[in-house]
Amino acid sequence: MCGRFFLQRDPAGLARYFETQNPTPNHRASWNIAVTQESLVVRRHPEGARHLDSLRWGLVPSWAKDSKDAAKLMNARADGIAEKPSFREAFRKRRCLVPMDGFYEWRKAEDDTKQAYAVAMATGEPMAVAGLWEGWKQPDGTWLRTFTVITTEANEKQALVHHRMPVILPPEVWDAWLGAEPAEPEDLLELLVPCPAEELAIWPVDNRVGKVAENDPRLLRRDPSASPPPELDDAPPDLAG
C-alpha cells in the first residue's frame, strides 16, 4: 500500500520537469501528505497538452452516492484494475501521473514493533507514480476531483520493508499512460510493474511521521536509533538533508 508520501519540490520545477502547459497551481511543500489531502497530479488535457492540477487523494467514482469511502480508495491494485467497478472507467479514460519526492512505509519487526522508512529515487529526481483520477458532482453542484495511487508487488529491495509499492513510471512511457500515444489495455497493464530495485534509496526515519499533524523537513532525516537490514543502508539522497 501507499498511505503517506512527501512532495517538497517547487511546483514550478515540477511543471518544467513534466512539461505541463497550464498555469502552475499553488502547492505548499508537504513532508507528510495523507489521504483526503490535496496534492499535484499530471493529467492530459482534452486538447492534448499536459496539465498540472491540484486534486484530492482518495478516489470518489463518478457514480458514488457520497464521498465517505474515498479513504478506502487511496490505492488501486494493479491486478484487476481493468475490471473492478471502482477503477475500470478511470483506467480506460482518466489515467494520470502523481508526482512524489518519495513515500513512506512501515517495516514490522519480529517483536511487532514498526519502523518507518522513507523511499525516494536514488537520483533525487521526482517519482512519476501511476494514478487514476475521477470527477464527482457534489450535492451543491460543484465538482470534486480526486485521485488514487496504483500499487504493485514490491521489488526485492522494497520487499524488505513492505510487500507492495507504488508503480513508478519512466519518462518514455508517460505519453502512453496519459493517452497521448495509442495503447491497448494489455499494453498499459504491462507497465504496472515494480521499478528496478537499484533505482530506489530507502532509509529509516522518525516514527512521528505516523502522525498526520507532524509535517516538517526533519521527517526525512535518518533515524540514528534504527538498525535497518544491510541492503537498505543507503545514504539518503540530497532531499533528506
JSON list of C-alpha atoms in Angstrom, two decimals, residues 14-236:
[
{"chain": "A", "resi": 14, "resn": "LEU", "atom": "CA", "xyz": [7.62, 20.14, -11.35]},
{"chain": "A", "resi": 15, "resn": "ALA", "atom": "CA", "xyz": [5.87, 21.90, -14.22]},
{"chain": "A", "resi": 16, "resn": "ARG", "atom": "CA", "xyz": [9.18, 22.11, -16.08]},
{"chain": "A", "resi": 17, "resn": "TYR", "atom": "CA", "xyz": [10.09, 18.51, -15.26]},
{"chain": "A", "resi": 18, "resn": "PHE", "atom": "CA", "xyz": [6.78, 17.11, -16.50]},
{"chain": "A", "resi": 19, "resn": "GLU", "atom": "CA", "xyz": [6.48, 19.70, -19.32]},
{"chain": "A", "resi": 20, "resn": "THR", "atom": "CA", "xyz": [2.99, 20.82, -18.33]},
{"chain": "A", "resi": 21, "resn": "GLN", "atom": "CA", "xyz": [1.39, 23.74, -20.16]},
{"chain": "A", "resi": 22, "resn": "ASN", "atom": "CA", "xyz": [-1.26, 25.24, -17.86]},
{"chain": "A", "resi": 23, "resn": "PRO", "atom": "CA", "xyz": [-0.71, 27.94, -15.20]},
{"chain": "A", "resi": 24, "resn": "THR", "atom": "CA", "xyz": [1.15, 26.31, -12.32]},
{"chain": "A", "resi": 25, "resn": "PRO", "atom": "CA", "xyz": [-1.15, 25.69, -9.33]},
{"chain": "A", "resi": 26, "resn": "ASN", "atom": "CA", "xyz": [-0.18, 26.68, -5.82]},
{"chain": "A", "resi": 27, "resn": "HIS", "atom": "CA", "xyz": [1.03, 23.85, -3.61]},
{"chain": "A", "resi": 28, "resn": "ARG", "atom": "CA", "xyz": [2.78, 24.19, -0.29]},
{"chain": "A", "resi": 29, "resn": "ALA", "atom": "CA", "xyz": [5.64, 21.83, 0.39]},
{"chain": "A", "resi": 30, "resn": "SER", "atom": "CA", "xyz": [4.48, 18.88, 2.49]},
{"chain": "A", "resi": 31, "resn": "TRP", "atom": "CA", "xyz": [6.55, 16.16, 4.13]},
{"chain": "A", "resi": 32, "resn": "ASN", "atom": "CA", "xyz": [3.54, 14.12, 5.23]},
{"chain": "A", "resi": 33, "resn": "ILE", "atom": "CA", "xyz": [0.69, 14.01, 2.71]},
{"chain": "A", "resi": 34, "resn": "ALA", "atom": "CA", "xyz": [-2.20, 11.82, 3.88]},
{"chain": "A", "resi": 35, "resn": "VAL", "atom": "CA", "xyz": [-5.38, 10.56, 2.24]},
{"chain": "A", "resi": 36, "resn": "THR", "atom": "CA", "xyz": [-8.15, 13.19, 1.76]},
{"chain": "A", "resi": 37, "resn": "GLN", "atom": "CA", "xyz": [-5.48, 15.91, 1.42]},
{"chain": "A", "resi": 38, "resn": "GLU", "atom": "CA", "xyz": [-4.72, 17.79, -1.80]},
{"chain": "A", "resi": 39, "resn": "SER", "atom": "CA", "xyz": [-1.67, 17.11, -3.95]},
{"chain": "A", "resi": 40, "resn": "LEU", "atom": "CA", "xyz": [-0.49, 17.71, -7.51]},
{"chain": "A", "resi": 41, "resn": "VAL", "atom": "CA", "xyz": [-1.39, 15.46, -10.42]},
{"chain": "A", "resi": 42, "resn": "VAL", "atom": "CA", "xyz": [-0.33, 15.46, -14.08]},
{"chain": "A", "resi": 43, "resn": "ARG", "atom": "CA", "xyz": [-3.24, 14.91, -16.48]},
{"chain": "A", "resi": 44, "resn": "ARG", "atom": "CA", "xyz": [-3.69, 15.14, -20.23]},
{"chain": "A", "resi": 45, "resn": "HIS", "atom": "CA", "xyz": [-5.97, 17.98, -21.27]},
{"chain": "A", "resi": 46, "resn": "PRO", "atom": "CA", "xyz": [-8.58, 17.10, -23.95]},
{"chain": "A", "resi": 47, "resn": "GLU", "atom": "CA", "xyz": [-6.65, 19.28, -26.39]},
{"chain": "A", "resi": 48, "resn": "GLY", "atom": "CA", "xyz": [-3.53, 17.21, -25.81]},
{"chain": "A", "resi": 49, "resn": "ALA", "atom": "CA", "xyz": [-1.25, 19.22, -23.51]},
{"chain": "A", "resi": 50, "resn": "ARG", "atom": "CA", "xyz": [-0.17, 18.00, -20.11]},
{"chain": "A", "resi": 51, "resn": "HIS", "atom": "CA", "xyz": [-1.65, 19.90, -17.19]},
{"chain": "A", "resi": 52, "resn": "LEU", "atom": "CA", "xyz": [-0.50, 20.07, -13.57]},
{"chain": "A", "resi": 53, "resn": "ASP", "atom": "CA", "xyz": [-3.52, 20.29, -11.26]},
{"chain": "A", "resi": 54, "resn": "SER", "atom": "CA", "xyz": [-4.36, 20.01, -7.58]},
{"chain": "A", "resi": 55, "resn": "LEU", "atom": "CA", "xyz": [-6.66, 17.07, -6.73]},
{"chain": "A", "resi": 56, "resn": "ARG", "atom": "CA", "xyz": [-7.72, 15.36, -3.53]},
{"chain": "A", "resi": 57, "resn": "TRP", "atom": "CA", "xyz": [-6.23, 11.99, -2.61]},
{"chain": "A", "resi": 58, "resn": "GLY", "atom": "CA", "xyz": [-8.81, 9.21, -2.27]},
{"chain": "A", "resi": 59, "resn": "LEU", "atom": "CA", "xyz": [-10.85, 8.27, -5.33]},
{"chain": "A", "resi": 60, "resn": "VAL", "atom": "CA", "xyz": [-14.58, 9.03, -5.48]},
{"chain": "A", "resi": 61, "resn": "PRO", "atom": "CA", "xyz": [-16.08, 7.27, -8.53]},
{"chain": "A", "resi": 62, "resn": "SER", "atom": "CA", "xyz": [-18.44, 9.33, -10.66]},
{"chain": "A", "resi": 63, "resn": "TRP", "atom": "CA", "xyz": [-21.34, 7.02, -9.74]},
{"chain": "A", "resi": 64, "resn": "ALA", "atom": "CA", "xyz": [-20.77, 7.16, -5.96]},
{"chain": "A", "resi": 65, "resn": "LYS", "atom": "CA", "xyz": [-23.70, 8.30, -3.79]},
{"chain": "A", "resi": 66, "resn": "ASP", "atom": "CA", "xyz": [-21.35, 10.16, -1.45]},
{"chain": "A", "resi": 67, "resn": "SER", "atom": "CA", "xyz": [-17.64, 10.65, -0.77]},
{"chain": "A", "resi": 68, "resn": "LYS", "atom": "CA", "xyz": [-17.41, 8.84, 2.57]},
{"chain": "A", "resi": 69, "resn": "ASP", "atom": "CA", "xyz": [-15.49, 5.85, 1.16]},
{"chain": "A", "resi": 70, "resn": "ALA", "atom": "CA", "xyz": [-12.78, 7.93, -0.53]},
{"chain": "A", "resi": 71, "resn": "ALA", "atom": "CA", "xyz": [-10.12, 6.91, 2.00]},
{"chain": "A", "resi": 72, "resn": "LYS", "atom": "CA", "xyz": [-10.70, 3.24, 1.14]},
{"chain": "A", "resi": 73, "resn": "LEU", "atom": "CA", "xyz": [-9.78, 4.00, -2.48]},
{"chain": "A", "resi": 74, "resn": "MET", "atom": "CA", "xyz": [-6.48, 5.78, -1.86]},
{"chain": "A", "resi": 75, "resn": "ASN", "atom": "CA", "xyz": [-4.75, 2.87, -3.63]},
{"chain": "A", "resi": 76, "resn": "ALA", "atom": "CA", "xyz": [-5.71, 0.75, -6.63]},
{"chain": "A", "resi": 77, "resn": "ARG", "atom": "CA", "xyz": [-4.07, -2.65, -7.00]},
{"chain": "A", "resi": 78, "resn": "ALA", "atom": "CA", "xyz": [-2.67, -3.14, -10.49]},
{"chain": "A", "resi": 79, "resn": "ASP", "atom": "CA", "xyz": [-4.12, -6.64, -10.69]},
{"chain": "A", "resi": 80, "resn": "GLY", "atom": "CA", "xyz": [-7.81, -6.37, -11.54]},
{"chain": "A", "resi": 81, "resn": "ILE", "atom": "CA", "xyz": [-7.71, -2.62, -12.19]},
{"chain": "A", "resi": 82, "resn": "ALA", "atom": "CA", "xyz": [-9.28, -3.05, -15.65]},
{"chain": "A", "resi": 83, "resn": "GLU", "atom": "CA", "xyz": [-12.29, -4.94, -14.26]},
{"chain": "A", "resi": 84, "resn": "LYS", "atom": "CA", "xyz": [-13.07, -3.54, -10.81]},
{"chain": "A", "resi": 85, "resn": "PRO", "atom": "CA", "xyz": [-16.09, -1.17, -10.93]},
{"chain": "A", "resi": 86, "resn": "SER", "atom": "CA", "xyz": [-14.36, 1.50, -8.84]},
{"chain": "A", "resi": 87, "resn": "PHE", "atom": "CA", "xyz": [-11.45, 1.78, -11.28]},
{"chain": "A", "resi": 88, "resn": "ARG", "atom": "CA", "xyz": [-12.28, 0.39, -14.72]},
{"chain": "A", "resi": 89, "resn": "GLU", "atom": "CA", "xyz": [-13.69, 3.58, -16.29]},
{"chain": "A", "resi": 90, "resn": "ALA", "atom": "CA", "xyz": [-10.85, 5.70, -14.90]},
{"chain": "A", "resi": 91, "resn": "PHE", "atom": "CA", "xyz": [-8.36, 3.14, -16.19]},
{"chain": "A", "resi": 92, "resn": "ARG", "atom": "CA", "xyz": [-9.90, 3.45, -19.66]},
{"chain": "A", "resi": 93, "resn": "LYS", "atom": "CA", "xyz": [-10.23, 7.24, -19.78]},
{"chain": "A", "resi": 94, "resn": "ARG", "atom": "CA", "xyz": [-8.68, 9.06, -16.81]},
{"chain": "A", "resi": 95, "resn": "ARG", "atom": "CA", "xyz": [-5.11, 7.94, -16.17]},
{"chain": "A", "resi": 96, "resn": "CYS", "atom": "CA", "xyz": [-2.66, 10.35, -14.55]},
{"chain": "A", "resi": 97, "resn": "LEU", "atom": "CA", "xyz": [0.78, 10.73, -13.02]},
{"chain": "A", "resi": 98, "resn": "VAL", "atom": "CA", "xyz": [1.16, 11.54, -9.33]},
{"chain": "A", "resi": 99, "resn": "PRO", "atom": "CA", "xyz": [4.42, 13.43, -8.67]},
{"chain": "A", "resi": 100, "resn": "MET", "atom": "CA", "xyz": [6.15, 12.48, -5.43]},
{"chain": "A", "resi": 101, "resn": "ASP", "atom": "CA", "xyz": [9.52, 13.20, -3.95]},
{"chain": "A", "resi": 102, "resn": "GLY", "atom": "CA", "xyz": [9.04, 9.89, -2.19]},
{"chain": "A", "resi": 103, "resn": "PHE", "atom": "CA", "xyz": [6.76, 7.87, 0.04]},
{"chain": "A", "resi": 104, "resn": "TYR", "atom": "CA", "xyz": [6.79, 6.28, 3.48]},
{"chain": "A", "resi": 105, "resn": "GLU", "atom": "CA", "xyz": [6.32, 2.69, 4.51]},
{"chain": "A", "resi": 106, "resn": "TRP", "atom": "CA", "xyz": [6.50, 0.82, 7.81]},
{"chain": "A", "resi": 107, "resn": "ARG", "atom": "CA", "xyz": [8.52, -2.34, 8.44]},
{"chain": "A", "resi": 108, "resn": "LYS", "atom": "CA", "xyz": [7.20, -4.73, 11.06]},
{"chain": "A", "resi": 109, "resn": "ALA", "atom": "CA", "xyz": [9.82, -6.35, 13.30]},
{"chain": "A", "resi": 110, "resn": "GLU", "atom": "CA", "xyz": [9.63, -9.77, 14.92]},
{"chain": "A", "resi": 111, "resn": "ASP", "atom": "CA", "xyz": [8.53, -8.18, 18.19]},
{"chain": "A", "resi": 112, "resn": "ASP", "atom": "CA", "xyz": [5.61, -6.49, 16.33]},
{"chain": "A", "resi": 113, "resn": "THR", "atom": "CA", "xyz": [7.13, -3.01, 16.62]},
{"chain": "A", "resi": 114, "resn": "LYS", "atom": "CA", "xyz": [7.17, -0.92, 13.45]},
{"chain": "A", "resi": 115, "resn": "GLN", "atom": "CA", "xyz": [9.86, 1.29, 11.97]},
{"chain": "A", "resi": 116, "resn": "ALA", "atom": "CA", "xyz": [9.09, 4.00, 9.41]},
{"chain": "A", "resi": 117, "resn": "TYR", "atom": "CA", "xyz": [11.15, 4.22, 6.22]},
{"chain": "A", "resi": 118, "resn": "ALA", "atom": "CA", "xyz": [11.36, 6.86, 3.50]},
{"chain": "A", "resi": 119, "resn": "VAL", "atom": "CA", "xyz": [11.65, 5.71, -0.11]},
{"chain": "A", "resi": 120, "resn": "ALA", "atom": "CA", "xyz": [12.90, 8.01, -2.88]},
{"chain": "A", "resi": 121, "resn": "MET", "atom": "CA", "xyz": [14.63, 7.80, -6.24]},
{"chain": "A", "resi": 122, "resn": "ALA", "atom": "CA", "xyz": [18.34, 7.25, -5.77]},
{"chain": "A", "resi": 123, "resn": "THR", "atom": "CA", "xyz": [18.99, 10.10, -8.24]},
{"chain": "A", "resi": 124, "resn": "GLY", "atom": "CA", "xyz": [16.90, 12.53, -6.18]},
{"chain": "A", "resi": 125, "resn": "GLU", "atom": "CA", "xyz": [14.55, 13.09, -9.15]},
{"chain": "A", "resi": 126, "resn": "PRO", "atom": "CA", "xyz": [10.77, 13.17, -8.68]},
{"chain": "A", "resi": 127, "resn": "MET", "atom": "CA", "xyz": [8.80, 9.95, -8.86]},
{"chain": "A", "resi": 128, "resn": "ALA", "atom": "CA", "xyz": [6.12, 9.75, -11.55]},
{"chain": "A", "resi": 129, "resn": "VAL", "atom": "CA", "xyz": [3.66, 7.38, -9.93]},
{"chain": "A", "resi": 130, "resn": "ALA", "atom": "CA", "xyz": [0.86, 5.83, -11.98]},
{"chain": "A", "resi": 131, "resn": "GLY", "atom": "CA", "xyz": [-2.55, 7.01, -10.88]},
{"chain": "A", "resi": 132, "resn": "LEU", "atom": "CA", "xyz": [-6.20, 7.35, -11.86]},
{"chain": "A", "resi": 133, "resn": "TRP", "atom": "CA", "xyz": [-8.47, 10.34, -11.38]},
{"chain": "A", "resi": 134, "resn": "GLU", "atom": "CA", "xyz": [-12.21, 10.94, -11.27]},
{"chain": "A", "resi": 135, "resn": "GLY", "atom": "CA", "xyz": [-14.71, 13.80, -11.16]},
{"chain": "A", "resi": 136, "resn": "TRP", "atom": "CA", "xyz": [-17.70, 13.54, -8.80]},
{"chain": "A", "resi": 137, "resn": "LYS", "atom": "CA", "xyz": [-20.55, 16.02, -8.72]},
{"chain": "A", "resi": 138, "resn": "GLN", "atom": "CA", "xyz": [-21.24, 17.06, -5.15]},
{"chain": "A", "resi": 139, "resn": "PRO", "atom": "CA", "xyz": [-24.73, 17.75, -3.77]},
{"chain": "A", "resi": 140, "resn": "ASP", "atom": "CA", "xyz": [-24.16, 21.50, -4.10]},
{"chain": "A", "resi": 141, "resn": "GLY", "atom": "CA", "xyz": [-23.45, 21.10, -7.82]},
{"chain": "A", "resi": 142, "resn": "THR", "atom": "CA", "xyz": [-19.68, 21.65, -7.65]},
{"chain": "A", "resi": 143, "resn": "TRP", "atom": "CA", "xyz": [-17.17, 19.09, -8.85]},
{"chain": "A", "resi": 144, "resn": "LEU", "atom": "CA", "xyz": [-14.81, 17.18, -6.59]},
{"chain": "A", "resi": 145, "resn": "ARG", "atom": "CA", "xyz": [-11.78, 15.81, -8.44]},
{"chain": "A", "resi": 146, "resn": "THR", "atom": "CA", "xyz": [-9.89, 13.01, -6.77]},
{"chain": "A", "resi": 147, "resn": "PHE", "atom": "CA", "xyz": [-7.10, 10.54, -7.50]},
{"chain": "A", "resi": 148, "resn": "THR", "atom": "CA", "xyz": [-5.80, 7.14, -6.45]},
{"chain": "A", "resi": 149, "resn": "VAL", "atom": "CA", "xyz": [-2.28, 5.69, -6.49]},
{"chain": "A", "resi": 150, "resn": "ILE", "atom": "CA", "xyz": [-1.70, 2.39, -8.32]},
{"chain": "A", "resi": 151, "resn": "THR", "atom": "CA", "xyz": [0.32, -0.21, -6.44]},
{"chain": "A", "resi": 152, "resn": "THR", "atom": "CA", "xyz": [2.04, -3.43, -7.46]},
{"chain": "A", "resi": 153, "resn": "GLU", "atom": "CA", "xyz": [4.16, -6.10, -5.83]},
{"chain": "A", "resi": 154, "resn": "ALA", "atom": "CA", "xyz": [7.41, -4.85, -4.31]},
{"chain": "A", "resi": 155, "resn": "ASN", "atom": "CA", "xyz": [10.78, -5.27, -5.94]},
{"chain": "A", "resi": 156, "resn": "GLU", "atom": "CA", "xyz": [13.40, -7.20, -3.95]},
{"chain": "A", "resi": 157, "resn": "LYS", "atom": "CA", "xyz": [14.64, -4.12, -2.12]},
{"chain": "A", "resi": 158, "resn": "GLN", "atom": "CA", "xyz": [11.26, -2.64, -1.21]},
{"chain": "A", "resi": 159, "resn": "ALA", "atom": "CA", "xyz": [10.13, -6.12, -0.11]},
{"chain": "A", "resi": 160, "resn": "LEU", "atom": "CA", "xyz": [12.49, -5.86, 2.87]},
{"chain": "A", "resi": 161, "resn": "VAL", "atom": "CA", "xyz": [10.15, -3.16, 4.19]},
{"chain": "A", "resi": 162, "resn": "HIS", "atom": "CA", "xyz": [6.74, -3.98, 2.69]},
{"chain": "A", "resi": 163, "resn": "HIS", "atom": "CA", "xyz": [5.32, -6.41, 0.15]},
{"chain": "A", "resi": 164, "resn": "ARG", "atom": "CA", "xyz": [3.78, -3.72, -2.10]},
{"chain": "A", "resi": 165, "resn": "MET", "atom": "CA", "xyz": [4.86, -0.40, -3.59]},
{"chain": "A", "resi": 166, "resn": "PRO", "atom": "CA", "xyz": [3.55, 2.34, -5.92]},
{"chain": "A", "resi": 167, "resn": "VAL", "atom": "CA", "xyz": [4.08, 1.88, -9.66]},
{"chain": "A", "resi": 168, "resn": "ILE", "atom": "CA", "xyz": [6.82, 4.31, -10.74]},
{"chain": "A", "resi": 169, "resn": "LEU", "atom": "CA", "xyz": [6.75, 5.02, -14.48]},
{"chain": "A", "resi": 170, "resn": "PRO", "atom": "CA", "xyz": [9.82, 6.03, -16.50]},
{"chain": "A", "resi": 171, "resn": "PRO", "atom": "CA", "xyz": [9.57, 9.08, -18.81]},
{"chain": "A", "resi": 172, "resn": "GLU", "atom": "CA", "xyz": [9.48, 7.04, -22.01]},
{"chain": "A", "resi": 173, "resn": "VAL", "atom": "CA", "xyz": [6.03, 5.63, -21.17]},
{"chain": "A", "resi": 174, "resn": "TRP", "atom": "CA", "xyz": [4.38, 8.80, -19.81]},
{"chain": "A", "resi": 175, "resn": "ASP", "atom": "CA", "xyz": [2.69, 9.65, -23.12]},
{"chain": "A", "resi": 176, "resn": "ALA", "atom": "CA", "xyz": [1.24, 6.17, -23.47]},
{"chain": "A", "resi": 177, "resn": "TRP", "atom": "CA", "xyz": [-0.04, 6.19, -19.90]},
{"chain": "A", "resi": 178, "resn": "LEU", "atom": "CA", "xyz": [-1.58, 9.65, -20.23]},
{"chain": "A", "resi": 179, "resn": "GLY", "atom": "CA", "xyz": [-3.23, 8.77, -23.55]},
{"chain": "A", "resi": 180, "resn": "ALA", "atom": "CA", "xyz": [-1.10, 10.94, -25.80]},
{"chain": "A", "resi": 181, "resn": "GLU", "atom": "CA", "xyz": [0.00, 7.82, -27.65]},
{"chain": "A", "resi": 182, "resn": "PRO", "atom": "CA", "xyz": [-2.31, 4.93, -28.63]},
{"chain": "A", "resi": 183, "resn": "ALA", "atom": "CA", "xyz": [-2.00, 1.89, -26.39]},
{"chain": "A", "resi": 184, "resn": "GLU", "atom": "CA", "xyz": [-4.11, -1.19, -25.86]},
{"chain": "A", "resi": 185, "resn": "PRO", "atom": "CA", "xyz": [-5.30, -2.02, -22.33]},
{"chain": "A", "resi": 186, "resn": "GLU", "atom": "CA", "xyz": [-3.00, -5.03, -22.30]},
{"chain": "A", "resi": 187, "resn": "ASP", "atom": "CA", "xyz": [-0.02, -2.81, -23.10]},
{"chain": "A", "resi": 188, "resn": "LEU", "atom": "CA", "xyz": [-0.92, -0.41, -20.30]},
{"chain": "A", "resi": 189, "resn": "LEU", "atom": "CA", "xyz": [-1.28, -3.24, -17.79]},
{"chain": "A", "resi": 190, "resn": "GLU", "atom": "CA", "xyz": [2.21, -4.42, -18.70]},
{"chain": "A", "resi": 191, "resn": "LEU", "atom": "CA", "xyz": [3.55, -1.07, -17.46]},
{"chain": "A", "resi": 192, "resn": "LEU", "atom": "CA", "xyz": [2.26, -1.66, -13.94]},
{"chain": "A", "resi": 193, "resn": "VAL", "atom": "CA", "xyz": [5.30, -3.46, -12.58]},
{"chain": "A", "resi": 194, "resn": "PRO", "atom": "CA", "xyz": [7.84, -2.66, -9.84]},
{"chain": "A", "resi": 195, "resn": "CYS", "atom": "CA", "xyz": [10.71, -0.39, -10.81]},
{"chain": "A", "resi": 196, "resn": "PRO", "atom": "CA", "xyz": [14.26, -1.81, -10.72]},
{"chain": "A", "resi": 197, "resn": "ALA", "atom": "CA", "xyz": [15.50, -2.14, -7.14]},
{"chain": "A", "resi": 198, "resn": "GLU", "atom": "CA", "xyz": [18.69, -0.21, -7.81]},
{"chain": "A", "resi": 199, "resn": "GLU", "atom": "CA", "xyz": [16.70, 2.90, -8.66]},
{"chain": "A", "resi": 200, "resn": "LEU", "atom": "CA", "xyz": [15.50, 3.33, -5.05]},
{"chain": "A", "resi": 201, "resn": "ALA", "atom": "CA", "xyz": [17.04, 4.79, -1.93]},
{"chain": "A", "resi": 202, "resn": "ILE", "atom": "CA", "xyz": [15.44, 3.55, 1.31]},
{"chain": "A", "resi": 203, "resn": "TRP", "atom": "CA", "xyz": [16.34, 4.71, 4.81]},
{"chain": "A", "resi": 204, "resn": "PRO", "atom": "CA", "xyz": [14.79, 4.66, 8.32]},
{"chain": "A", "resi": 205, "resn": "VAL", "atom": "CA", "xyz": [13.11, 7.84, 9.57]},
{"chain": "A", "resi": 206, "resn": "ASP", "atom": "CA", "xyz": [11.44, 9.03, 12.76]},
{"chain": "A", "resi": 207, "resn": "ASN", "atom": "CA", "xyz": [8.20, 7.21, 13.55]},
{"chain": "A", "resi": 208, "resn": "ARG", "atom": "CA", "xyz": [6.48, 10.51, 14.26]},
{"chain": "A", "resi": 209, "resn": "VAL", "atom": "CA", "xyz": [5.67, 10.53, 10.54]},
{"chain": "A", "resi": 210, "resn": "GLY", "atom": "CA", "xyz": [2.78, 8.27, 11.55]},
{"chain": "A", "resi": 211, "resn": "LYS", "atom": "CA", "xyz": [1.01, 11.33, 12.98]},
{"chain": "A", "resi": 212, "resn": "VAL", "atom": "CA", "xyz": [-0.63, 13.49, 10.30]},
{"chain": "A", "resi": 213, "resn": "ALA", "atom": "CA", "xyz": [-0.01, 16.64, 12.34]},
{"chain": "A", "resi": 214, "resn": "GLU", "atom": "CA", "xyz": [3.76, 16.13, 12.08]},
{"chain": "A", "resi": 215, "resn": "ASN", "atom": "CA", "xyz": [4.92, 17.88, 8.93]},
{"chain": "A", "resi": 216, "resn": "ASP", "atom": "CA", "xyz": [8.41, 19.34, 8.63]},
{"chain": "A", "resi": 217, "resn": "PRO", "atom": "CA", "xyz": [11.68, 18.60, 6.75]},
{"chain": "A", "resi": 218, "resn": "ARG", "atom": "CA", "xyz": [13.15, 16.78, 9.74]},
{"chain": "A", "resi": 219, "resn": "LEU", "atom": "CA", "xyz": [10.85, 13.85, 8.96]},
{"chain": "A", "resi": 220, "resn": "LEU", "atom": "CA", "xyz": [13.25, 12.88, 6.18]},
{"chain": "A", "resi": 221, "resn": "ARG", "atom": "CA", "xyz": [16.31, 12.66, 8.42]},
{"chain": "A", "resi": 222, "resn": "ARG", "atom": "CA", "xyz": [17.74, 9.22, 9.06]},
{"chain": "A", "resi": 223, "resn": "ASP", "atom": "CA", "xyz": [16.66, 7.74, 12.38]},
{"chain": "A", "resi": 224, "resn": "PRO", "atom": "CA", "xyz": [20.02, 7.03, 14.10]},
{"chain": "A", "resi": 225, "resn": "SER", "atom": "CA", "xyz": [18.40, 4.60, 16.53]},
{"chain": "A", "resi": 226, "resn": "ALA", "atom": "CA", "xyz": [17.16, 2.26, 13.78]},
{"chain": "A", "resi": 227, "resn": "SER", "atom": "CA", "xyz": [19.09, -0.79, 12.57]},
{"chain": "A", "resi": 228, "resn": "PRO", "atom": "CA", "xyz": [17.91, -1.44, 9.02]},
{"chain": "A", "resi": 229, "resn": "PRO", "atom": "CA", "xyz": [18.86, -4.54, 7.04]},
{"chain": "A", "resi": 230, "resn": "PRO", "atom": "CA", "xyz": [22.22, -4.03, 5.30]},
{"chain": "A", "resi": 231, "resn": "GLU", "atom": "CA", "xyz": [20.50, -3.97, 1.92]},
{"chain": "A", "resi": 232, "resn": "LEU", "atom": "CA", "xyz": [18.64, -0.80, 2.96]},
{"chain": "A", "resi": 233, "resn": "ASP", "atom": "CA", "xyz": [21.62, 1.09, 4.32]},
{"chain": "A", "resi": 234, "resn": "ASP", "atom": "CA", "xyz": [21.62, 3.69, 1.56]},
{"chain": "A", "resi": 235, "resn": "ALA", "atom": "CA", "xyz": [22.96, 7.18, 2.00]},
{"chain": "A", "resi": 236, "resn": "PRO", "atom": "CA", "xyz": [19.83, 9.35, 1.85]}
]
